[in-house]
Short mmCIF file of C-alpha atoms in Angstrom, two decimals:
data_model
loop_
_atom_site.label_atom_id
_atom_site.label_comp_id
_atom_site.label_asym_id
_atom_site.label_seq_id
_atom_site.Cartn_x
_atom_site.Cartn_y
_atom_site.Cartn_z
CA UNK A 1105 -20.52 21.28 10.69
CA UNK A 1106 -17.43 19.31 11.70
CA UNK A 1107 -15.38 17.89 8.81
CA UNK A 1108 -15.32 14.13 8.37
CA UNK A 1109 -11.72 13.84 9.53
CA UNK A 1110 -12.80 15.20 12.93
CA UNK A 1111 -14.95 12.09 13.53
CA UNK A 1112 -13.38 8.94 14.96
CA UNK A 1113 -13.16 5.85 12.79
CA UNK A 1114 -15.76 4.20 15.00
CA UNK A 1115 -18.38 6.88 14.27
CA UNK A 1116 -17.35 7.88 10.73
CA UNK A 1117 -19.80 5.64 8.88
CA UNK A 1118 -22.67 6.63 11.18
CA UNK A 1119 -21.92 10.29 10.53
CA UNK A 1120 -21.75 9.90 6.73
CA UNK A 1121 -24.87 7.77 6.54
CA UNK A 1122 -26.89 10.53 8.20
CA UNK A 1123 -25.41 13.53 6.39
CA UNK A 1124 -23.87 14.42 3.06
CA UNK A 1125 -24.44 13.01 -0.40
CA UNK A 1126 -25.49 9.38 -1.02
CA UNK A 1127 -22.91 6.89 -2.26
CA UNK A 1128 -23.00 3.32 -3.53
CA UNK A 1129 -20.26 0.75 -2.98
CA UNK A 1130 -20.11 -2.15 -5.44
CA UNK A 1131 -17.98 -5.10 -4.31
CA UNK A 1132 -15.93 -7.50 -6.40
CA UNK A 1133 -17.41 -10.18 -4.13
CA UNK A 1134 -19.63 -10.06 -1.03
CA UNK A 1135 -17.99 -9.14 2.26
CA UNK A 1136 -16.97 -11.99 4.55
CA UNK A 1137 -18.76 -10.41 7.52
CA UNK A 1138 -22.04 -9.67 5.71
CA UNK A 1139 -24.66 -12.24 6.70
CA UNK A 1140 -26.85 -11.08 3.78
CA UNK A 1141 -24.12 -11.79 1.20
CA UNK A 1142 -24.72 -8.54 -0.73
CA UNK A 1143 -22.60 -7.26 -3.61
CA UNK A 1144 -23.86 -3.66 -3.39
CA UNK A 1145 -24.07 -1.56 -0.23
CA UNK A 1146 -25.03 2.04 0.46
CA UNK A 1147 -23.80 4.18 3.34
CA UNK A 1148 -26.56 3.20 5.81
CA UNK A 1149 -25.81 -0.48 5.13
CA UNK A 1150 -22.10 0.04 5.78
CA UNK A 1151 -22.85 1.91 9.01
CA UNK A 1152 -25.16 -0.91 10.09
CA UNK A 1153 -22.42 -3.51 9.48
CA UNK A 1154 -20.03 -1.50 11.67
CA UNK A 1155 -22.58 -1.32 14.51
CA UNK A 1156 -23.44 -5.02 14.20
CA UNK A 1157 -19.78 -6.08 14.15
CA UNK A 1158 -19.03 -3.89 17.17
CA UNK A 1159 -21.92 -5.55 19.00
CA UNK A 1160 -20.67 -9.04 18.13
CA UNK A 1161 -17.14 -8.34 19.32
CA UNK A 1162 -18.37 -6.64 22.49
CA UNK A 1163 -20.64 -9.59 23.27
CA UNK A 1164 -17.64 -11.90 22.67
CA UNK A 1165 -15.80 -10.16 25.48
CA UNK A 1166 -13.74 -7.47 23.76
CA UNK A 1167 -13.38 -4.47 26.06
CA UNK A 1168 -12.07 -0.90 25.67
CA UNK A 1169 -8.28 -0.96 25.51
CA UNK A 1170 -8.11 -4.57 24.28
CA UNK A 1171 -6.14 -5.35 21.14
CA UNK A 1172 -7.95 -7.29 18.40
CA UNK A 1173 -6.07 -8.80 15.45
CA UNK A 1174 -7.70 -8.75 12.01
CA UNK A 1175 -5.89 -11.33 9.83
CA UNK A 1176 -8.04 -12.51 6.95
CA UNK A 1177 -8.40 -12.49 3.18
CA UNK A 1178 -8.05 -8.96 1.87
CA UNK A 1179 -11.33 -7.13 1.32
CA UNK A 1180 -13.15 -3.90 2.15
CA UNK A 1181 -14.62 -5.42 5.32
CA UNK A 1182 -11.18 -5.13 6.97
CA UNK A 1183 -11.90 -1.38 7.16
CA UNK A 1184 -15.36 -2.05 8.63
CA UNK A 1185 -13.91 -4.44 11.23
CA UNK A 1186 -11.33 -1.82 12.24
CA UNK A 1187 -14.15 0.72 12.58
CA UNK A 1188 -16.14 -1.74 14.72
CA UNK A 1189 -13.14 -2.42 16.95
CA UNK A 1190 -12.56 1.31 17.34
CA UNK A 1191 -16.25 1.85 18.11
CA UNK A 1192 -16.02 -0.27 21.26
CA UNK A 1193 -12.81 1.46 22.37
CA UNK A 1194 -10.48 -1.39 21.48
CA UNK A 1195 -7.34 -1.28 19.32
CA UNK A 1196 -7.37 -2.83 15.85
CA UNK A 1197 -4.20 -4.75 14.92
CA UNK A 1198 -4.34 -5.00 11.15
CA UNK A 1199 -2.31 -7.80 9.56
CA UNK A 1200 -2.11 -8.56 5.85
CA UNK A 1201 -3.74 -11.84 4.90
CA UNK A 1202 -0.69 -12.55 2.73
CA UNK A 1203 1.67 -12.79 5.70
CA UNK A 1204 3.21 -16.22 6.15
CA UNK A 1205 3.34 -18.27 9.30
CA UNK A 1206 6.54 -16.85 10.80
CA UNK A 1207 5.60 -13.21 10.33
CA UNK A 1208 1.96 -13.65 11.38
CA UNK A 1209 2.81 -15.57 14.54
CA UNK A 1210 5.56 -13.10 15.45
CA UNK A 1211 3.28 -10.09 15.11
CA UNK A 1212 0.42 -11.74 16.99
CA UNK A 1213 2.76 -12.54 19.87
CA UNK A 1214 4.10 -9.00 19.86
CA UNK A 1215 0.60 -7.50 19.92
CA UNK A 1216 -0.72 -9.82 22.68
CA UNK A 1217 -4.33 -9.57 21.47
CA UNK A 1218 -7.50 -10.46 23.36
CA UNK A 1219 -9.12 -11.80 20.17
CA UNK A 1220 -8.34 -12.66 16.54
CA UNK A 1221 -10.71 -12.30 13.59
CA UNK A 1222 -9.41 -14.54 10.82
CA UNK A 1223 -10.48 -17.20 8.31
CA UNK A 1224 -9.93 -20.90 7.69
CA UNK A 1225 -7.04 -20.43 5.26
CA UNK A 1226 -5.08 -18.21 7.65
CA UNK A 1227 -5.87 -20.49 10.61
CA UNK A 1228 -4.30 -23.40 8.77
CA UNK A 1229 -1.40 -21.47 7.18
CA UNK A 1230 -0.21 -19.70 10.33
CA UNK A 1231 -1.43 -22.30 12.87
CA UNK A 1232 -3.70 -19.85 14.68
CA UNK A 1233 -4.95 -22.18 17.38
CA UNK A 1234 -5.26 -22.40 21.18
CA UNK A 1235 -2.44 -24.95 21.12
CA UNK A 1236 -0.07 -22.29 19.75
CA UNK A 1237 -1.72 -19.31 21.48
CA UNK A 1238 -3.23 -20.63 24.74
CA UNK A 1239 -4.43 -17.18 25.84
CA UNK A 1240 -6.67 -17.02 22.75
CA UNK A 1241 -8.74 -20.09 23.60
CA UNK A 1242 -12.35 -19.24 22.73
CA UNK A 1243 -11.26 -15.89 21.24
CA UNK A 1244 -10.43 -16.94 17.67
CA UNK A 1245 -13.23 -16.15 15.22
CA UNK A 1246 -13.40 -17.46 11.64
CA UNK A 1247 -15.35 -15.36 9.13
CA UNK A 1248 -15.75 -18.10 6.52
CA UNK A 1249 -16.89 -21.27 8.23
CA UNK A 1250 -16.20 -23.92 10.82
CA UNK A 1251 -12.75 -24.62 12.18
CA UNK A 1252 -11.84 -26.87 15.09
CA UNK A 1253 -9.69 -24.01 16.38
CA UNK A 1254 -12.18 -21.15 16.06
CA UNK A 1255 -15.74 -20.02 16.58
CA UNK A 1256 -17.72 -19.27 13.43
CA UNK A 1257 -18.19 -15.51 13.20
CA UNK A 1258 -21.59 -15.79 11.48
CA UNK A 1259 -22.96 -17.81 14.42
CA UNK A 1260 -22.26 -15.02 16.90
CA UNK A 1261 -25.35 -12.97 17.75
CA UNK A 1262 -25.57 -9.62 19.49
CA UNK A 1263 -27.39 -6.33 19.55
CA UNK A 1264 -25.78 -3.50 17.53
CA UNK A 1265 -23.33 -1.34 19.46
CA UNK A 1266 -25.09 2.01 19.23
CA UNK A 1267 -22.56 4.46 20.67
CA UNK A 1268 -18.86 4.91 19.93
CA UNK A 1269 -16.51 4.93 22.92
CA UNK A 1270 -14.65 8.27 22.93
CA UNK A 1271 -10.87 8.25 22.52
CA UNK A 1272 -8.30 10.99 23.13
CA UNK A 1273 -6.21 12.17 20.20
CA UNK A 1274 -3.04 10.75 21.77
CA UNK A 1275 -4.50 7.33 22.60
CA UNK A 1276 -3.60 4.24 20.60
CA UNK A 1277 -6.13 3.77 17.79
CA UNK A 1278 -4.64 1.00 15.66
CA UNK A 1279 -1.53 -0.92 14.74
CA UNK A 1280 -0.65 -1.60 11.11
CA UNK A 1281 2.60 -3.03 9.80
CA UNK A 1282 5.39 -2.17 7.39
CA UNK A 1283 6.02 -4.12 4.18
CA UNK A 1284 8.68 -6.40 5.64
CA UNK A 1285 11.13 -6.28 2.72
CA UNK A 1286 14.03 -6.99 5.10
CA UNK A 1287 12.46 -9.45 7.54
CA UNK A 1288 9.62 -9.50 10.07
CA UNK A 1289 7.49 -6.36 9.58
CA UNK A 1290 7.33 -3.65 12.23
CA UNK A 1291 4.03 -2.78 13.94
CA UNK A 1292 3.31 0.93 13.56
CA UNK A 1293 1.56 2.87 16.33
CA UNK A 1294 -1.20 5.20 15.12
CA UNK A 1295 -3.16 7.51 17.44
CA UNK A 1296 -6.04 9.61 16.02
CA UNK A 1297 -3.76 12.66 16.10
CA UNK A 1298 -1.67 11.31 13.19
CA UNK A 1299 -3.63 8.90 11.00
CA UNK A 1300 -6.94 10.73 11.32
CA UNK A 1301 -6.19 14.40 11.94
CA UNK A 1302 -3.06 14.71 9.82
CA UNK A 1303 -2.84 11.96 7.16
CA UNK A 1304 -6.58 11.73 6.49
CA UNK A 1305 -7.08 15.48 6.83
CA UNK A 1306 -4.57 16.09 4.03
CA UNK A 1307 -6.35 13.64 1.72
CA UNK A 1308 -9.75 15.20 2.34
CA UNK A 1309 -8.75 18.34 0.44
CA UNK A 1310 -10.07 18.89 -3.06
CA UNK A 1311 -7.37 19.36 -5.72
CA UNK A 1312 -8.96 19.18 -9.17
CA UNK A 1313 -8.35 17.26 -11.35
CA UNK A 1314 -6.27 15.01 -9.06
CA UNK A 1315 -8.97 14.10 -6.55
CA UNK A 1316 -12.45 12.59 -6.75
CA UNK A 1317 -15.35 14.30 -8.49
CA UNK A 1318 -19.00 13.70 -7.70
CA UNK A 1319 -19.58 11.95 -11.04
CA UNK A 1320 -16.53 9.67 -10.72
CA UNK A 1321 -16.71 5.90 -10.55
CA UNK A 1322 -13.75 5.14 -8.27
CA UNK A 1323 -12.05 1.73 -8.35
CA UNK A 1324 -9.76 0.88 -5.44
CA UNK A 1325 -7.25 -1.97 -5.16
CA UNK A 1326 -5.31 -1.85 -1.88
CA UNK A 1327 -4.45 -3.90 1.19
CA UNK A 1328 -7.44 -2.85 3.27
CA UNK A 1329 -5.45 -3.44 6.47
CA UNK A 1330 -2.87 -0.78 5.60
CA UNK A 1331 -2.84 2.81 6.88
CA UNK A 1332 -3.36 3.88 3.25
CA UNK A 1333 -6.81 2.27 3.28
CA UNK A 1334 -7.88 4.35 6.29
CA UNK A 1335 -6.74 7.69 4.92
CA UNK A 1336 -8.45 6.74 1.65
CA UNK A 1337 -11.79 5.93 3.29
CA UNK A 1338 -11.83 9.35 4.98
CA UNK A 1339 -11.12 11.06 1.65
CA UNK A 1340 -13.65 9.05 -0.36
CA UNK A 1341 -16.40 9.66 2.21
CA UNK A 1342 -15.54 13.38 2.24
CA UNK A 1343 -15.23 14.04 -1.51
CA UNK A 1344 -18.19 11.70 -2.15
CA UNK A 1345 -17.88 10.18 -5.62
CA UNK A 1346 -21.29 8.67 -6.32
CA UNK A 1347 -19.93 5.17 -7.03
CA UNK A 1348 -17.06 3.21 -5.50
CA UNK A 1349 -15.79 -0.18 -6.66
CA UNK A 1350 -14.12 -1.91 -3.71
CA UNK A 1351 -11.93 -4.54 -5.36
CA UNK A 1352 -10.33 -7.49 -3.59
CA UNK A 1353 -9.00 -9.22 -6.71
CA UNK A 1354 -7.05 -7.91 -9.71
CA UNK A 1355 -7.28 -11.06 -11.82
CA UNK A 1356 -8.39 -10.20 -15.38
CA UNK A 1357 -11.66 -12.14 -15.29
CA UNK A 1358 -12.85 -10.37 -12.11
CA UNK A 1359 -11.73 -6.92 -13.24
CA UNK A 1360 -13.26 -7.36 -16.67
CA UNK A 1361 -16.62 -8.39 -15.18
CA UNK A 1362 -16.83 -5.48 -12.72
CA UNK A 1363 -15.31 -2.77 -14.92
CA UNK A 1364 -17.47 -3.52 -17.94
CA UNK A 1365 -20.55 -3.17 -15.77
CA UNK A 1366 -19.60 0.04 -13.96
CA UNK A 1367 -16.94 1.72 -16.18
CA UNK A 1368 -14.54 3.35 -13.69
CA UNK A 1369 -13.19 6.86 -14.29
CA UNK A 1370 -10.63 6.90 -11.45
CA UNK A 1371 -8.46 3.95 -10.39
CA UNK A 1372 -5.85 3.41 -7.68
CA UNK A 1373 -3.88 0.19 -7.45
CA UNK A 1374 -0.58 -1.41 -6.48
CA UNK A 1375 2.11 -2.10 -9.09
CA UNK A 1376 1.40 -5.82 -8.80
CA UNK A 1377 -2.30 -5.16 -9.53
CA UNK A 1378 -1.55 -3.08 -12.61
CA UNK A 1379 0.68 -5.87 -13.89
CA UNK A 1380 -2.06 -8.44 -13.28
CA UNK A 1381 -4.62 -6.33 -15.16
CA UNK A 1382 -2.35 -5.51 -18.11
CA UNK A 1383 -3.60 -8.35 -20.36
CA UNK A 1384 -7.00 -6.63 -20.52
CA UNK A 1385 -5.45 -3.72 -22.41
CA UNK A 1386 -5.21 -5.93 -25.49
CA UNK A 1387 -8.96 -5.53 -25.99
CA UNK A 1388 -8.14 -2.09 -27.47
CA UNK A 1389 -11.03 0.39 -27.87
CA UNK A 1390 -13.39 -1.81 -25.89
CA UNK A 1391 -10.94 -2.26 -23.02
CA UNK A 1392 -12.32 -1.78 -19.49
CA UNK A 1393 -9.97 1.16 -18.81
CA UNK A 1394 -11.24 3.32 -21.68
CA UNK A 1395 -13.16 5.76 -19.44
CA UNK A 1396 -10.45 6.32 -16.80
CA UNK A 1397 -9.31 9.94 -16.49
CA UNK A 1398 -6.86 9.39 -13.63
CA UNK A 1399 -4.71 6.40 -12.67
CA UNK A 1400 -3.01 6.43 -9.26
CA UNK A 1401 -0.24 4.22 -7.95
CA UNK A 1402 0.46 3.28 -4.36
CA UNK A 1403 3.07 1.51 -2.20
CA UNK A 1404 5.93 1.27 -4.68
CA UNK A 1405 7.32 2.76 -7.87
CA UNK A 1406 5.54 1.55 -10.99
CA UNK A 1407 7.63 0.77 -14.05
CA UNK A 1408 7.47 3.10 -17.04
CA UNK A 1409 6.04 0.55 -19.51
CA UNK A 1410 3.10 -0.10 -17.20
CA UNK A 1411 2.35 3.62 -16.79
CA UNK A 1412 2.59 4.15 -20.55
CA UNK A 1413 0.34 1.24 -21.49
CA UNK A 1414 -2.47 2.19 -19.13
CA UNK A 1415 -2.43 5.86 -20.11
CA UNK A 1416 -2.54 4.81 -23.77
CA UNK A 1417 -5.45 2.47 -23.01
CA UNK A 1418 -7.63 5.34 -21.81
CA UNK A 1419 -9.89 7.04 -24.34
CA UNK A 1420 -10.11 10.16 -22.18
CA UNK A 1421 -8.58 13.11 -24.07
CA UNK A 1422 -6.16 14.01 -21.25
CA UNK A 1423 -5.65 11.07 -18.87
CA UNK A 1424 -3.23 11.55 -15.98
CA UNK A 1425 -1.08 9.30 -13.83
CA UNK A 1426 -0.70 10.36 -10.18
CA UNK A 1427 2.11 8.87 -8.17
CA UNK A 1428 2.88 9.59 -4.54
CA UNK A 1429 5.97 9.39 -2.39
CA UNK A 1430 5.47 8.36 1.20
CA UNK A 1431 6.02 5.72 3.83
CA UNK A 1432 3.78 3.81 6.19
CA UNK A 1433 5.20 5.76 9.12
CA UNK A 1434 4.67 9.21 7.60
CA UNK A 1435 1.86 9.06 5.08
CA UNK A 1436 2.20 11.04 1.86
CA UNK A 1437 5.27 13.25 1.54
CA UNK A 1438 5.22 14.22 -2.13
CA UNK A 1439 3.36 13.76 -5.37
CA UNK A 1440 4.09 13.81 -9.08
CA UNK A 1441 1.77 13.77 -12.08
CA UNK A 1442 2.43 12.43 -15.58
CA UNK A 1443 0.51 13.15 -18.75
CA UNK A 1444 0.15 10.66 -21.59
CA UNK A 1445 2.52 12.77 -23.67
CA UNK A 1446 5.22 12.70 -20.98
CA UNK A 1447 4.85 8.94 -20.49
CA UNK A 1448 5.32 8.28 -24.20
CA UNK A 1449 8.63 10.06 -24.44
CA UNK A 1450 11.58 7.66 -24.91
CA UNK A 1451 13.17 6.70 -21.59
CA UNK A 1452 16.45 8.28 -22.74
CA UNK A 1453 14.70 11.64 -23.20
CA UNK A 1454 15.12 12.37 -19.51
CA UNK A 1455 17.66 10.00 -18.07
CA UNK A 1456 18.52 9.74 -14.40
CA UNK A 1457 16.65 8.88 -11.21
CA UNK A 1458 12.89 9.24 -11.26
CA UNK A 1459 11.27 12.37 -9.85
CA UNK A 1460 8.79 11.37 -7.15
CA UNK A 1461 7.45 14.81 -6.43
CA UNK A 1462 7.81 17.92 -4.33
CA UNK A 1463 7.11 18.03 -0.59
CA UNK A 1464 3.56 19.00 0.24
CA UNK A 1465 3.57 22.68 1.33
CA UNK A 1466 2.58 23.21 4.94
CA UNK A 1467 2.68 19.49 5.72
CA UNK A 1468 6.13 18.14 4.88
CA UNK A 1469 9.72 19.42 4.78
CA UNK A 1470 12.50 17.38 3.20
CA UNK A 1471 16.27 17.66 3.33
CA UNK A 1472 19.19 15.57 2.04
CA UNK A 1473 22.10 14.76 4.35
CA UNK A 1474 25.36 12.87 4.27
CA UNK A 1475 24.71 9.28 5.54
CA UNK A 1476 27.80 9.40 7.77
CA UNK A 1477 27.87 12.94 9.18
CA UNK A 1478 24.17 13.82 8.77
CA UNK A 1479 25.27 17.24 7.54
CA UNK A 1480 23.22 18.71 4.66
CA UNK A 1481 24.61 18.13 1.17
CA UNK A 1482 24.44 20.48 -1.79
CA UNK A 1483 21.43 20.31 -4.06
CA UNK A 1484 22.04 17.87 -6.88
CA UNK A 1485 24.13 15.52 -4.72
CA UNK A 1486 22.74 12.22 -3.40
CA UNK A 1487 22.26 11.62 0.29
CA UNK A 1488 19.85 10.31 2.91
CA UNK A 1489 16.33 11.69 2.67
CA UNK A 1490 15.08 13.13 5.97
CA UNK A 1491 11.49 14.27 6.42
CA UNK A 1492 9.76 16.48 8.96
CA UNK A 1493 6.00 15.99 9.14
CA UNK A 1494 3.25 16.26 11.74
CA UNK A 1495 1.76 13.07 10.31
CA UNK A 1496 4.62 10.90 11.58
CA UNK A 1497 3.37 7.90 13.53
CA UNK A 1498 4.00 7.52 17.24
CA UNK A 1499 6.44 4.60 17.25
CA UNK A 1500 7.03 0.91 16.62
CA UNK A 1501 4.99 -1.26 18.95
CA UNK A 1502 7.28 -3.36 21.16
CA UNK A 1503 10.44 -2.09 19.41
CA UNK A 1504 11.31 1.33 20.87
CA UNK A 1505 15.04 1.06 20.09
CA UNK A 1506 14.35 0.31 16.45
CA UNK A 1507 12.14 3.38 16.35
CA UNK A 1508 14.76 5.65 17.96
CA UNK A 1509 17.31 4.53 15.36
CA UNK A 1510 15.22 6.23 12.65
CA UNK A 1511 14.84 9.57 14.44
CA UNK A 1512 17.25 12.45 13.84
CA UNK A 1513 15.95 15.07 16.26
CA UNK A 1514 12.63 16.22 14.78
CA UNK A 1515 13.46 14.56 11.47
CA UNK A 1516 12.46 11.12 10.21
CA UNK A 1517 15.11 9.04 8.44
CA UNK A 1518 13.36 7.51 5.44
CA UNK A 1519 16.23 5.16 4.62
CA UNK A 1520 16.06 6.39 1.02
CA UNK A 1521 18.93 7.85 -0.97
CA UNK A 1522 17.71 10.82 -2.95
CA UNK A 1523 18.56 14.08 -4.67
CA UNK A 1524 16.83 17.45 -4.34
CA UNK A 1525 16.79 19.34 -7.61
CA UNK A 1526 17.30 23.13 -7.80
CA UNK A 1527 13.50 23.51 -8.02
CA UNK A 1528 12.92 21.40 -4.89
CA UNK A 1529 11.75 18.19 -6.57
CA UNK A 1530 12.87 14.92 -5.02
CA UNK A 1531 14.52 12.19 -7.06
CA UNK A 1532 14.90 8.75 -5.48
CA UNK A 1533 18.19 7.01 -6.29
CA UNK A 1534 17.78 3.82 -4.22
CA UNK A 1535 17.23 2.48 -0.75
CA UNK A 1536 20.29 3.00 1.45
CA UNK A 1537 20.41 -0.73 2.13
CA UNK A 1538 20.94 -1.35 -1.62
CA UNK A 1539 23.16 1.67 -2.35
CA UNK A 1540 26.60 0.43 -3.43
CA UNK A 1541 29.72 2.56 -3.93
CA UNK A 1542 27.69 5.65 -4.63
CA UNK A 1543 25.60 3.94 -7.33
CA UNK A 1544 21.86 3.40 -7.24
CA UNK A 1545 20.42 0.82 -9.58
CA UNK A 1546 16.71 1.69 -9.61
CA UNK A 1547 17.25 3.96 -12.62
CA UNK A 1548 18.93 1.14 -14.56
CA UNK A 1549 16.21 -1.33 -13.58
CA UNK A 1550 13.63 1.12 -14.96
CA UNK A 1551 15.55 1.37 -18.23
CA UNK A 1552 15.93 -2.41 -18.58
CA UNK A 1553 12.24 -3.06 -17.93
CA UNK A 1554 11.35 -0.37 -20.47
CA UNK A 1555 13.41 -2.15 -23.13
CA UNK A 1556 12.63 -5.79 -22.33
CA UNK A 1557 9.55 -7.68 -23.57
CA UNK A 1558 6.19 -6.87 -22.00
CA UNK A 1559 5.62 -8.34 -18.55
CA UNK A 1560 9.29 -8.44 -17.53
CA UNK A 1561 10.72 -7.18 -14.25
CA UNK A 1562 14.29 -6.71 -13.04
CA UNK A 1563 16.16 -6.53 -9.73
CA UNK A 1564 19.89 -5.72 -9.81
CA UNK A 1565 21.95 -7.11 -6.92
CA UNK A 1566 25.23 -5.22 -6.33
CA UNK A 1567 28.26 -7.37 -5.38
CA UNK A 1568 31.40 -6.24 -3.57
CA UNK A 1569 34.05 -7.80 -5.84
CA UNK A 1570 32.11 -8.66 -8.94
CA UNK A 1571 29.76 -7.18 -11.48
CA UNK A 1572 26.20 -6.52 -10.30
CA UNK A 1573 23.92 -9.50 -10.87
CA UNK A 1574 20.62 -8.80 -12.68
CA UNK A 1575 17.68 -11.04 -11.83
CA UNK A 1576 15.26 -10.91 -14.75
CA UNK A 1577 11.71 -12.20 -14.32
CA UNK A 1578 9.71 -13.03 -17.45
CA UNK A 1579 6.34 -14.67 -17.87
CA UNK A 1580 7.78 -17.97 -19.13
CA UNK A 1581 11.20 -17.85 -17.45
CA UNK A 1582 13.04 -17.38 -20.76
CA UNK A 1583 14.99 -14.44 -22.16
CA UNK A 1584 16.28 -14.09 -25.70
CA UNK A 1585 19.99 -13.13 -25.90
CA UNK A 1586 19.22 -10.48 -28.50
CA UNK A 1587 16.57 -8.89 -26.27
CA UNK A 1588 19.01 -8.76 -23.36
CA UNK A 1589 21.85 -7.36 -25.47
CA UNK A 1590 19.60 -4.58 -26.77
CA UNK A 1591 18.20 -3.79 -23.31
CA UNK A 1592 21.58 -3.37 -21.62
CA UNK A 1593 23.07 -1.11 -24.33
CA UNK A 1594 24.56 2.04 -22.80
CA UNK A 1595 24.22 0.86 -19.20
CA UNK A 1596 27.05 0.13 -16.74
CA UNK A 1597 28.62 -3.34 -16.99
CA UNK A 1598 26.42 -6.10 -15.60
CA UNK A 1599 26.91 -9.83 -15.10
CA UNK A 1600 24.96 -12.28 -17.23
CA UNK A 1601 21.38 -12.31 -15.97
CA UNK A 1602 19.69 -14.98 -13.92
CA UNK A 1603 16.30 -15.55 -15.53
CA UNK A 1604 13.31 -16.68 -13.48
CA UNK A 1605 9.55 -16.71 -13.99
CA UNK A 1606 7.46 -13.77 -12.85
CA UNK A 1607 5.81 -15.94 -10.19
CA UNK A 1608 9.23 -16.84 -8.73
CA UNK A 1609 10.14 -13.21 -8.00
CA UNK A 1610 9.78 -12.99 -4.18
CA UNK A 1611 7.46 -10.19 -3.08
CA UNK A 1612 5.97 -8.74 0.07
CA UNK A 1613 2.25 -8.53 0.81
CA UNK A 1614 2.17 -5.23 -1.12
CA UNK A 1615 4.11 -6.57 -4.10
CA UNK A 1616 7.54 -5.11 -3.33
CA UNK A 1617 10.52 -7.23 -4.41
CA UNK A 1618 12.19 -8.95 -1.44
CA UNK A 1619 15.81 -8.37 -2.36
CA UNK A 1620 17.04 -10.06 0.80
CA UNK A 1621 15.50 -13.31 -0.44
CA UNK A 1622 17.10 -12.83 -3.87
CA UNK A 1623 20.51 -12.30 -2.26
CA UNK A 1624 20.06 -15.39 -0.14
CA UNK A 1625 19.04 -17.51 -3.13
CA UNK A 1626 21.41 -16.23 -5.81
CA UNK A 1627 24.39 -14.83 -3.87
CA UNK A 1628 24.34 -17.22 -0.89
CA UNK A 1629 24.38 -14.27 1.48
CA UNK A 1630 22.07 -11.73 3.07
CA UNK A 1631 24.85 -9.15 3.40
CA UNK A 1632 23.76 -5.83 1.91
CA UNK A 1633 25.72 -3.16 0.03
CA UNK A 1634 24.53 -0.45 2.44
CA UNK A 1635 24.40 -0.48 6.22
CA UNK A 1636 20.69 -1.31 6.39
CA UNK A 1637 20.46 0.62 9.68
CA UNK A 1638 17.32 2.46 8.66
CA UNK A 1639 15.20 -0.21 6.96
#
């Protein structure tokens, strides 16, 4: 029998609904595209939604080769819509529902879609209308009700699309986008050969205890428009945990309601989601994370205090934290695992940049080079991280020159400054764009957050002729002088901090800090310490 990763996204749910072990998906709220408004779906129901959605879009005029934008509130149905679009031979253009007007309009214009599936909030926020996009007249579909600028998706009727249109491995399958920490995001080109038969194939392997077990209850928090969501759905349908919690909201009241009912044993989430859920840990032995055996992070480094608190919240005898190193363009490149014992060591026990893992054997090769000469540097010295992987995407849609700038022969320039240890582990020092005079500040940010009151976050902005400026975000926008003095002990000299509220820290759709916005606001410049050539 062919493995799941050999099936196209458009036929994946059909295949799994007719073979393999049964699974149940519980939703934090009903899907926007489900006319029956269900909160629990099995595999046949998911496959039926994909066929129905493909039929609706085909009846609406979407043809093979067309590009269709999905720009709506984040939820699991973004994956189903992408599968439906793929099923009819079209190309899914997946945009985060958190994108603002400028970014959303720019990416829609770049993609030149034949249709847009969106919702009322996004239509209003980004002005998705025939007046702004004349070519989309009659091709804008709202999944959550009437809009003067769109057709109501629920009113569209059609027969299910029964057969998936075949697609070559080198054909365009979908476009997703980067985080956009330095401006308008880039659209990433994914053919089946990379996202399906390399990235997803890697995730479909079973590595106990780091992957799903049959008796796991898996909770997932992710942007369901991101490439990560598509590699995840292949792995979850292959390894077949009996129960999946597809979460669209990490607010404590929603998480508490769902987790107390289903008691997850495996959870993956963004740093911003973990921070949002942290207040639930105060419920101690009855906390909703008590049964979790493995926590996984995605998209960005998670601060030490957060890792420590969640591992300590678990009542499993040996809970683990799995963190991956990767980029949207390459998929996973390395992985590291922390035990509860390791997380509870004092931060000073093992000072220096954080280890993000070793390259995955047979899939990824890493090397460190001088940023100017691109010659390899000795192990233990910082330099640009280059990666060689078969999973690398095929380009940036509409921006070929920007893509070429990041290629070094067969190697991919990650734009990260890192160190390879004598044992081959990778330590990340900083992004090149933020790397100033040979100093990376991520390590010091980690230390400050570890010492500051719970819920704090820090971004250090290097300055050319002055001390680095720390931006400290706290829940109430206040910081005690004694707390700051204690936190900065033993660190390089820093300017007095600018203190803001947690909600005022600018972030991307995946929760990454937008340092460009901080520089603009607090330094009156967008000039960066590094060259920024490879962001």
